[in-house]
Amino acid sequence: MKINDTLPLEYRTEENSNKIFGFWLFLGAEIALFSTLFAVYFTLWNRTGSGPTGKELFEVGGVIWETFLLLTSSFTCGLGIHAMRLGLKKPMMIFFIVTLLMGLGFLGIEITEFVNYVHEGATLQTSAFLSSLFVLLGTHGLHVTMGILWGAGILIQVGRQGFTPETANKSFIFSLYWHFLDVVWIFIFSFVYMKGLM
Amino acid sequence: MKWDEFFVTGEPMIYAADVSIVLVSLAIVIGLTYFKKWGYLWREWLTTVDHKKIGIMYILSALIMLFRGGVDALLMRAQLAVPDNKILDAQHYNEIFTTHGVIMILFMAMPFVIGMMNVVVPLQIGARDVAFPRLNAVSFWMFFMGAMLFNISFVIGGSPDAGWSAYFPLASLEFSPTVGNNYYSLALQISGIGTLMTGVNFIVTILKMRAPGMKLMRMPMFTWSVLITNVIILFAFPVLTVALALMMFDRVFGSQFFTMANGGMDMLWANLFWVWGHPEVYIVILPAFGIFSDVISTFSKKNLYGYKSMVISMVAISVLSFLVWAHHFYTMGQGAMVNGFFSITTMAIAVPTGVKIFNWLFTLRKGKISFTSPMMYAMGFIPIFTIGGVTGVMLAMASADYQYHNTMFLVAHFHYVLIPGTVFGVLAGMHYWFPKMFGFRLNERLAKTAFWLIIVGFNVAFMPLFFLGLNGMTRRMYTYSANTGFGPLNMIATIGALVLAIGFVVLCYNFFYSFRHSPRNEGGDPWDARTLEWSTPSPVPVYNFAKVPVVKDEDAFWHAKKHNVPLYEEGPYEEIHMPNNSGQPFILGVIMFFLGFFLVFSWFIPAIIAGIGVVVMLAVRSFERDHGYHISPKEIAATEQKLRGDTV
Amino acid sequence: MARLFPIRHVMGYIFSLVLSLVALGVIYWDLTFAAAMVILIISALIQASLQLVLFMHIGETDSKKTLYLNIAYAVFVGVVTIFGTLFAMIWGY
């Protein structure tokens, strides 16, 4: 198997370079997916029927915390990959654990937000606006959840095997996914919450 | 839930289907056991990650689905042959045209086209497999399980009945309270995931795994068409994923996306569906165009005329295909500005296709033409598809479309592009590449007989529909009265459909006849063809190429033959690294089938368990450490000796 | 320790926080709808580009042209889907 030592570890075999490339393509598809969800949200956002509007529901405090947590987790994830490229296993694992914990924190706040909405009578079934809100936020949240499970699996593998072309490759691909989720959140933050609270 | 809500009851046809499903399943199980072939089935087919075998499974599935969709068509044509007919009532007719459409487009055309991609593309670019063989197997089983889930609706729960486009509010829970349209949402979703993964796989394969010297502008045109098709797949299928998910939320979880109260917007479904749906029709046609390019150039013994413009036109089509979707609902109520914009983009997209037609004609000009069966399909395609294309330009004009929309004129238009386009394309491809897959050619006499029956039957079946549409007959209409005057043309169309059906029977018979009688000694290049796949022996060894070929020009194999230039470098064989088979894709497929099935019936606890099963399979894959196996140079030499009689 | 926190990452992170605060500003400042949308879209696009270039290393391999093309095509499809839907379903009605 040809190994190109001029490249970072995660790219060194042809197969692994292809996997990273393929994952970028998948992220392109995910951009189209979230754009469709946004299209639905923007079409339905003021069709509130007899239910509440965004302005009545959204609370800026939770949103600020969610944004801070996700942004910081993206920062720590980037630091983790940087540590990996320096060959430092323990710092990489610590940064990744912090990343995943912050992801859990994000999820906790989001789930609390959903539970509060339901208690206030704003459910998936209440209006088109609420359906599209829950599905847009929920799809992002489900992606974060899957990411946390995936990240934990990779951490276990790095813990056991150290940095091999395979584990480095998986960690890098995971980081692409995690950064992408932060990009999606930036748009949710701006065009769901900020626009809704204006 | 009562038994008669679960099993479809009260219909003799359905009971007959139940019986035949049980009998066929029993026959398969008994046959496999008696001939001791379970191990063979598992090892060679159910766990394969070999693109050639996966391609054959796709094509076989497509042929079976062609049969089911064809029977639907014959039933419809039987019902419409005379006025006030009583063969099918309205409900059954609705179920049949719905399943006909879904099956033909999503479970016949798509797998046939994807099957062709799988068999041919790695061979055409000099690669040993696709970029992600395991993912490729997952793609197949996702498709297959989605198709099985859709097909089971016929006997369990009831077929969907709101048309293949499943418009709301008809497809909503309020107006379609039975589970039929749940099957639509979930089966298509599962298959769609498979297709999206194919998109990623083939783009990486084509961009990253070409043999040295095969620059992009030296690739065969079929491979170019596959690259562009997969780009469209990559960006169009996520839209379908969202649309189907929203349909599922509305129908299974009571959300308000497409309802008529509480802010829902039923027309949003049609919008989202067609944002995907229009690129989808280009996904099924572009590979057919690619096949025709390869076939026409091979059997004219000429380079493809206008290679660069062929590539540019396909890129233009791919971009424009995302800009035309509203032409599917010009009459839905939006204003003239919207309709005008989409009319312009729709008329524009006809131009690059026109360029391609001329390039094919110029390829034929002064060529040394052989009228083989693939070539017959290609030559039949050119004039007849053009009829479909120009009627498309008629439909493109929004104001005129108010007359044509949802009449039989539209039905005739899209069958005139789908059948002479996609179906002839895959049939041409199947006849062309059959010897590469199986080591013998299909019998030419039978193939041509089938071709003539098909092309004559097709035109007799569908040409009258243009006139019926202009006379006012709408689509999806289960009967009509005698004083509409629609009777005679409908009768002619039905006769055409019968001839078409006989053509397909002859085509299928050809498989059996050729298996028994075709010579097996024609070598790897029976057509004296031009592209790299023909430089391999037939059938192809598991590793495709013993040595990676070195490409010097477009039509690499032809170049090597004509200029007596070797395709391979001197030197010994090197060890080849191959992926292992795996049962995981099949198992994941089965779990997805059950997940979909449980959601169809809103059985949430079993669905959650199945969902956990999916996550478990993902974890198994993540923790797996399987590095494949190696084929030694000695083994390679022995295989090549056996297949070719000499070494390369 | 310093090499664990490369300056580019730290600057990128701080800049992202600032951009998020700017976006937050639209609910506290008195702005027209159009002005607010412009601020939101620009801050979001800059943050997204930061993520792509600085953290995701989009430009570090030979494939970068293809990767940029991939993102461009995806954004094209996304923008067309969003604005085409709004055009056909709401504005053009």
CSV table of C-alpha atoms in Angstrom, one decimal, chain B residues 50-306:
chain,number,residue,atom,x,y,z
B,50,ASP,CA,-17.8,-6.6,-6.3
B,51,HIS,CA,-19.2,-3.8,-8.5
B,52,LYS,CA,-19.8,-6.3,-11.4
B,53,LYS,CA,-22.0,-8.5,-9.3
B,54,ILE,CA,-23.7,-5.6,-7.6
B,55,GLY,CA,-24.4,-4.2,-11.1
B,56,ILE,CA,-25.9,-7.5,-12.2
B,57,MET,CA,-28.2,-7.7,-9.1
B,58,TYR,CA,-29.4,-4.1,-9.8
B,59,ILE,CA,-30.2,-5.0,-13.4
B,60,LEU,CA,-31.9,-8.3,-12.5
B,61,SER,CA,-34.0,-6.4,-9.9
B,62,ALA,CA,-34.9,-3.8,-12.6
B,63,LEU,CA,-36.0,-6.5,-15.0
B,64,ILE,CA,-38.3,-8.0,-12.3
B,65,MET,CA,-39.7,-4.6,-11.6
B,66,LEU,CA,-40.1,-4.0,-15.3
B,67,PHE,CA,-42.4,-7.0,-15.3
B,68,ARG,CA,-44.5,-5.7,-12.4
B,69,GLY,CA,-44.7,-2.2,-13.8
B,70,GLY,CA,-45.5,-3.6,-17.2
B,71,VAL,CA,-48.4,-5.7,-15.9
B,72,ASP,CA,-49.7,-2.5,-14.3
B,73,ALA,CA,-49.6,-0.8,-17.7
B,74,LEU,CA,-51.3,-3.7,-19.4
B,75,LEU,CA,-54.1,-3.6,-16.8
B,76,MET,CA,-54.5,0.1,-17.4
B,77,ARG,CA,-54.6,-0.2,-21.1
B,78,ALA,CA,-57.1,-3.1,-20.8
B,79,GLN,CA,-59.4,-0.9,-18.7
B,80,LEU,CA,-59.1,2.0,-21.2
B,81,ALA,CA,-59.5,0.0,-24.4
B,82,VAL,CA,-63.2,0.6,-24.6
B,83,PRO,CA,-65.6,3.2,-23.0
B,84,ASP,CA,-67.3,2.4,-19.7
B,85,ASN,CA,-65.2,-0.6,-19.0
B,86,LYS,CA,-65.5,-2.5,-15.8
B,87,ILE,CA,-62.2,-4.3,-15.5
B,88,LEU,CA,-60.9,-1.9,-12.8
B,89,ASP,CA,-62.9,0.4,-10.6
B,90,ALA,CA,-61.6,3.9,-9.8
B,91,GLN,CA,-59.8,2.9,-6.6
B,92,HIS,CA,-57.9,0.1,-8.2
B,93,TYR,CA,-57.1,2.2,-11.2
B,94,ASN,CA,-55.6,4.8,-8.9
B,95,GLU,CA,-53.5,2.2,-7.1
B,96,ILE,CA,-52.3,0.8,-10.4
B,97,PHE,CA,-51.2,4.0,-12.0
B,98,THR,CA,-49.5,5.0,-8.8
B,99,THR,CA,-47.5,1.8,-8.5
B,100,HIS,CA,-46.8,1.8,-12.3
B,101,GLY,CA,-45.2,5.2,-12.0
B,102,VAL,CA,-43.3,4.6,-8.8
B,103,ILE,CA,-42.0,1.2,-10.0
B,104,MET,CA,-41.1,2.2,-13.5
B,105,ILE,CA,-39.1,5.4,-12.5
B,106,LEU,CA,-37.7,4.5,-9.1
B,107,PHE,CA,-37.5,0.7,-9.1
B,108,MET,CA,-36.9,0.0,-12.8
B,109,ALA,CA,-35.2,2.9,-14.5
B,110,MET,CA,-33.0,4.0,-11.6
B,111,PRO,CA,-31.6,0.5,-10.7
B,112,PHE,CA,-31.2,-0.3,-14.4
B,113,VAL,CA,-29.2,2.8,-14.9
B,114,ILE,CA,-27.2,2.4,-11.7
B,115,GLY,CA,-26.6,-1.2,-12.5
B,116,MET,CA,-25.1,-0.2,-15.9
B,117,MET,CA,-22.9,2.4,-14.0
B,118,ASN,CA,-21.7,-0.3,-11.6
B,119,VAL,CA,-20.8,-2.9,-14.2
B,120,VAL,CA,-19.2,-0.6,-16.7
B,121,VAL,CA,-17.6,2.5,-15.2
B,122,PRO,CA,-14.7,1.0,-13.2
B,123,LEU,CA,-13.8,-1.1,-16.2
B,124,GLN,CA,-14.0,1.9,-18.5
B,125,ILE,CA,-11.6,3.9,-16.4
B,126,GLY,CA,-9.1,1.1,-15.8
B,127,ALA,CA,-10.0,0.7,-12.0
B,128,ARG,CA,-10.3,-2.4,-10.0
B,129,ASP,CA,-13.6,-1.4,-8.2
B,130,VAL,CA,-15.4,1.6,-7.1
B,131,ALA,CA,-13.9,3.9,-4.4
B,132,PHE,CA,-16.1,2.5,-1.6
B,133,PRO,CA,-17.1,-1.1,-2.4
B,134,ARG,CA,-18.7,-1.7,1.0
B,135,LEU,CA,-20.8,1.4,0.6
B,136,ASN,CA,-21.7,0.2,-2.8
B,137,ALA,CA,-23.2,-2.9,-1.4
B,138,VAL,CA,-25.1,-0.9,1.2
B,139,SER,CA,-26.5,1.2,-1.7
B,140,PHE,CA,-27.8,-1.9,-3.4
B,141,TRP,CA,-29.5,-3.4,-0.4
B,142,MET,CA,-31.1,0.0,0.5
B,143,PHE,CA,-32.6,0.1,-3.0
B,144,PHE,CA,-33.7,-3.5,-2.9
B,145,MET,CA,-35.3,-3.3,0.6
B,146,GLY,CA,-37.0,-0.1,-0.4
B,147,ALA,CA,-38.4,-1.8,-3.5
B,148,MET,CA,-39.5,-4.8,-1.5
B,149,LEU,CA,-41.2,-2.6,1.1
B,150,PHE,CA,-43.1,-0.8,-1.7
B,151,ASN,CA,-44.1,-4.0,-3.4
B,152,ILE,CA,-45.4,-5.6,-0.2
B,153,SER,CA,-48.0,-2.8,0.1
B,154,PHE,CA,-50.1,-4.6,-2.6
B,155,VAL,CA,-50.9,-7.4,-0.2
B,156,ILE,CA,-50.3,-6.0,3.2
B,157,GLY,CA,-52.0,-2.7,4.1
B,158,GLY,CA,-52.9,-1.5,0.6
B,159,SER,CA,-51.0,0.2,-2.2
B,160,PRO,CA,-50.5,3.9,-2.3
B,161,ASP,CA,-53.1,5.5,-4.6
B,162,ALA,CA,-52.3,9.2,-4.9
B,163,GLY,CA,-50.2,9.1,-8.0
B,164,TRP,CA,-46.4,8.7,-8.3
B,165,SER,CA,-46.2,12.3,-7.4
B,166,ALA,CA,-48.4,11.9,-4.3
B,167,TYR,CA,-49.8,15.4,-4.3
B,168,PHE,CA,-51.3,16.8,-1.1
B,169,PRO,CA,-54.0,17.3,0.1
B,170,LEU,CA,-55.0,14.0,-1.5
B,171,ALA,CA,-51.9,12.2,-0.1
B,172,SER,CA,-52.6,13.6,3.4
B,173,LEU,CA,-53.9,11.6,6.3
B,174,GLU,CA,-57.3,13.3,6.0
B,175,PHE,CA,-57.9,12.2,2.4
B,176,SER,CA,-55.8,9.0,2.3
B,177,PRO,CA,-56.4,7.5,5.8
B,178,THR,CA,-55.1,4.0,5.0
B,179,VAL,CA,-51.4,3.2,5.2
B,180,GLY,CA,-50.8,3.1,1.4
B,181,ASN,CA,-49.1,6.4,1.2
B,182,ASN,CA,-47.0,5.7,4.3
B,183,TYR,CA,-45.4,3.0,2.2
B,184,TYR,CA,-44.7,5.6,-0.4
B,185,SER,CA,-42.9,7.9,2.1
B,186,LEU,CA,-40.8,5.2,3.7
B,187,ALA,CA,-40.0,2.9,0.8
B,188,LEU,CA,-38.8,5.7,-1.3
B,189,GLN,CA,-36.9,7.2,1.6
B,190,ILE,CA,-34.9,4.0,2.1
B,191,SER,CA,-34.1,3.6,-1.6
B,192,GLY,CA,-33.2,7.2,-1.8
B,193,ILE,CA,-30.5,6.9,0.9
B,194,GLY,CA,-29.0,4.1,-1.2
B,195,THR,CA,-29.0,6.3,-4.3
B,196,LEU,CA,-27.4,9.2,-2.5
B,197,MET,CA,-24.5,7.0,-1.4
B,198,THR,CA,-24.1,5.9,-5.0
B,199,GLY,CA,-23.7,9.5,-5.9
B,200,VAL,CA,-20.8,10.0,-3.5
B,201,ASN,CA,-19.2,6.7,-4.5
B,202,PHE,CA,-19.2,7.3,-8.2
B,203,ILE,CA,-18.0,10.8,-8.1
B,204,VAL,CA,-15.0,9.8,-6.0
B,205,THR,CA,-14.4,6.7,-8.2
B,206,ILE,CA,-14.4,8.7,-11.5
B,207,LEU,CA,-12.4,11.7,-10.2
B,208,LYS,CA,-9.8,9.7,-8.2
B,209,MET,CA,-9.4,6.2,-9.6
B,210,ARG,CA,-8.8,6.6,-13.3
B,211,ALA,CA,-5.9,4.7,-14.8
B,212,PRO,CA,-2.7,6.8,-15.4
B,213,GLY,CA,-3.0,8.8,-18.6
B,214,MET,CA,-6.8,8.9,-18.6
B,215,LYS,CA,-7.3,12.6,-18.3
B,216,LEU,CA,-10.9,13.7,-17.9
B,217,MET,CA,-11.2,14.7,-21.5
B,218,ARG,CA,-10.0,11.2,-22.5
B,219,MET,CA,-12.8,9.3,-20.7
B,220,PRO,CA,-15.4,7.4,-22.6
B,221,MET,CA,-18.6,9.5,-22.9
B,222,PHE,CA,-20.6,7.0,-20.8
B,223,THR,CA,-18.3,7.6,-17.9
B,224,TRP,CA,-18.7,11.4,-18.4
B,225,SER,CA,-22.4,11.0,-18.3
B,226,VAL,CA,-22.2,8.9,-15.2
B,227,LEU,CA,-20.0,11.6,-13.5
B,228,ILE,CA,-22.5,14.4,-14.2
B,229,THR,CA,-25.5,12.2,-13.4
B,230,ASN,CA,-24.0,11.5,-9.9
B,231,VAL,CA,-23.4,15.2,-9.3
B,232,ILE,CA,-27.1,15.7,-9.9
B,233,ILE,CA,-27.9,12.8,-7.6
B,234,LEU,CA,-25.7,14.2,-4.9
B,235,PHE,CA,-27.6,17.5,-4.8
B,236,ALA,CA,-31.1,16.5,-5.8
B,237,PHE,CA,-31.7,13.5,-3.6
B,238,PRO,CA,-31.4,15.4,-0.3
B,239,VAL,CA,-34.4,17.5,-1.3
B,240,LEU,CA,-36.4,14.3,-1.8
B,241,THR,CA,-35.2,13.1,1.6
B,242,VAL,CA,-36.6,16.2,3.3
B,243,ALA,CA,-39.8,16.1,1.3
B,244,LEU,CA,-40.5,12.4,2.1
B,245,ALA,CA,-39.6,13.0,5.8
B,246,LEU,CA,-42.1,15.9,6.0
B,247,MET,CA,-44.7,13.7,4.4
B,248,MET,CA,-44.0,11.0,7.0
B,249,PHE,CA,-44.2,13.6,9.8
B,250,ASP,CA,-47.6,14.8,8.5
B,251,ARG,CA,-49.0,11.3,8.0
B,252,VAL,CA,-47.5,9.4,11.0
B,253,PHE,CA,-46.9,12.2,13.6
B,254,GLY,CA,-49.6,14.7,12.8
B,255,SER,CA,-47.5,17.7,11.8
B,256,GLN,CA,-48.9,20.5,9.7
B,257,PHE,CA,-46.6,20.9,6.8
B,258,PHE,CA,-49.0,20.1,4.0
B,259,THR,CA,-52.3,20.2,5.7
B,260,MET,CA,-55.1,22.6,4.9
B,261,ALA,CA,-55.5,24.1,8.4
B,262,ASN,CA,-53.2,25.5,11.0
B,263,GLY,CA,-51.0,27.2,8.5
B,264,GLY,CA,-50.2,24.2,6.4
B,265,MET,CA,-49.4,24.7,2.7
B,266,ASP,CA,-50.4,21.7,0.6
B,267,MET,CA,-48.8,23.1,-2.6
B,268,LEU,CA,-45.4,23.2,-0.9
B,269,TRP,CA,-45.3,19.4,-1.3
B,270,ALA,CA,-45.6,19.7,-5.1
B,271,ASN,CA,-43.0,22.4,-5.1
B,272,LEU,CA,-40.4,20.3,-3.1
B,273,PHE,CA,-41.3,17.1,-5.0
B,274,TRP,CA,-40.5,18.7,-8.3
B,275,VAL,CA,-37.3,20.5,-7.1
B,276,TRP,CA,-36.1,16.9,-6.8
B,277,GLY,CA,-38.3,15.4,-9.5
B,278,HIS,CA,-37.0,17.4,-12.4
B,279,PRO,CA,-33.3,16.7,-11.8
B,280,GLU,CA,-34.5,13.1,-11.3
B,281,VAL,CA,-35.6,12.8,-15.0
B,282,TYR,CA,-32.2,14.0,-16.1
B,283,ILE,CA,-30.6,11.4,-13.8
B,284,VAL,CA,-32.3,8.7,-15.7
B,285,ILE,CA,-31.7,10.2,-19.2
B,286,LEU,CA,-28.1,11.3,-19.1
B,287,PRO,CA,-26.6,7.8,-18.6
B,288,ALA,CA,-28.8,6.7,-21.5
B,289,PHE,CA,-27.3,9.5,-23.6
B,290,GLY,CA,-23.9,8.2,-22.5
B,291,ILE,CA,-24.7,4.7,-23.6
B,292,PHE,CA,-25.9,5.9,-26.9
B,293,SER,CA,-22.6,7.9,-27.4
B,294,ASP,CA,-20.5,4.8,-26.8
B,295,VAL,CA,-22.7,2.5,-28.9
B,296,ILE,CA,-23.0,4.9,-31.8
B,297,SER,CA,-19.3,5.6,-31.9
B,298,THR,CA,-18.4,1.9,-31.7
B,299,PHE,CA,-20.8,0.8,-34.4
B,300,SER,CA,-19.9,3.6,-36.7
B,301,LYS,CA,-16.2,2.8,-36.2
B,302,LYS,CA,-15.6,6.5,-35.6
B,303,ASN,CA,-14.6,8.8,-32.7
B,304,LEU,CA,-17.6,10.5,-31.1
B,305,TYR,CA,-18.2,13.8,-32.9
B,306,GLY,CA,-17.9,16.9,-30.8
